[in-house]
CSV table of C-alpha atoms in Angstrom, one decimal:
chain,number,residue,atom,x,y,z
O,1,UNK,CA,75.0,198.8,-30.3
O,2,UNK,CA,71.3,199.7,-30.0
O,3,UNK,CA,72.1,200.9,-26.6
O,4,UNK,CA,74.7,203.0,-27.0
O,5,UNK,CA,73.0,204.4,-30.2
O,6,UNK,CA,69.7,205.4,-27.7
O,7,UNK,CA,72.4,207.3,-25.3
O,8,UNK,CA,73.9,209.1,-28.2
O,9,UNK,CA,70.8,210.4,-29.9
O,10,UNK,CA,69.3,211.7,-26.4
O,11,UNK,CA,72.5,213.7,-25.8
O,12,UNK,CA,72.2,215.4,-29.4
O,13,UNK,CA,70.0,218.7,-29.0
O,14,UNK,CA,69.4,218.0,-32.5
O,15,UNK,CA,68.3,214.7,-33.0
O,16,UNK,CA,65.0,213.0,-32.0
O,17,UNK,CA,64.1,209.4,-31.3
O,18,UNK,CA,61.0,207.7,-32.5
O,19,UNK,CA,61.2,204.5,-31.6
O,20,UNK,CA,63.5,201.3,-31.6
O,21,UNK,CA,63.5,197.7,-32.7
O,22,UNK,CA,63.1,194.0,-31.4
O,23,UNK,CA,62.6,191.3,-32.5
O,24,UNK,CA,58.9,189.3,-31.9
O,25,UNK,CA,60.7,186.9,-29.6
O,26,UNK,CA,62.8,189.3,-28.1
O,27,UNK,CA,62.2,189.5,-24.0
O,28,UNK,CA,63.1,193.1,-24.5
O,29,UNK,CA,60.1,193.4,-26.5
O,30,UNK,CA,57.9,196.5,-24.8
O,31,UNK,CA,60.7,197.5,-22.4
O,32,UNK,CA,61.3,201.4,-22.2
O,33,UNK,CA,64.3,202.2,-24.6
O,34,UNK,CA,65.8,204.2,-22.0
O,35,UNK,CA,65.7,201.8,-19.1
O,36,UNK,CA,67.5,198.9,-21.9
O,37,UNK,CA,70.3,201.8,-22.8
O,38,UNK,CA,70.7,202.5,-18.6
O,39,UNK,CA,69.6,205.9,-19.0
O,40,UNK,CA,65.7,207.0,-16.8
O,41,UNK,CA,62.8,205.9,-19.0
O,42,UNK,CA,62.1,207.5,-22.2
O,43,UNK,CA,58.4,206.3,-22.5
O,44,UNK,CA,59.5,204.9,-26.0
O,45,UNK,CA,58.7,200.9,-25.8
O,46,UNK,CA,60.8,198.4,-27.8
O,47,UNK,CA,58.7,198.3,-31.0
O,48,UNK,CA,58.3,195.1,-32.9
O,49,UNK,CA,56.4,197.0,-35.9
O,50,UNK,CA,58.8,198.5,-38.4
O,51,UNK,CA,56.1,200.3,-40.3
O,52,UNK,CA,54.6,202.2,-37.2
O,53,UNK,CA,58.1,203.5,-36.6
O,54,UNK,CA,59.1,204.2,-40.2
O,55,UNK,CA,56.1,206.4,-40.8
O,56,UNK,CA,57.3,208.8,-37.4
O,57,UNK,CA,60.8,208.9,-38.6
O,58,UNK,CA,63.4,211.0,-41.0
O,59,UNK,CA,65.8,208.3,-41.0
O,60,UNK,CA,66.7,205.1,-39.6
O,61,UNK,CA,70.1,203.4,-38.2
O,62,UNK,CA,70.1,199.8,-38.7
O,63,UNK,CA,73.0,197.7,-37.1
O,64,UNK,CA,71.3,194.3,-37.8
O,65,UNK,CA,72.1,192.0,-40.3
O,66,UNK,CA,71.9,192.4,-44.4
O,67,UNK,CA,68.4,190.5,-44.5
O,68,UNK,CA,66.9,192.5,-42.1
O,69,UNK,CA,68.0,196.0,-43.6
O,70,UNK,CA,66.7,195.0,-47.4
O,71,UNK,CA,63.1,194.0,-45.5
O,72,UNK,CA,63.0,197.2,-44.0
């Protein structure tokens, strides 16, 4: 869903992407969001750091699990 969530924002003149989410143990941890959605590189890594990327952002999408979304 993260993917196709990255291809979706870029191709909306009005929206703006800060950043996106991993998991610590994730090996997609650091990988350019656009290079994991298929698109060319966006120079936005795979963040691990919820609180870097909240502070840069008006809203969040989260399509992870119920735990996850009340820790945020």
């Amino acid at each position: 869903m993260g993917q196709s969530l990255v291809r979706l924002i870029q191709a909306d003149a009005g929206l703006s992407l800060v950043g996106g989410l991993e998991a610590a143990n994730s090996p997609a941890l650091g990988s350019d969001l656009g290079t994991l959605a298929g698109m060319a590189p966006l120079g936005i890594p795979a963040s691990c750091d919820p609180l870097e990327l909240l502070s840069q952002a008006d809203g969040v999408i989260d399509f992870t699990v119920p735990a996850a979304s009340v820790e945020l």
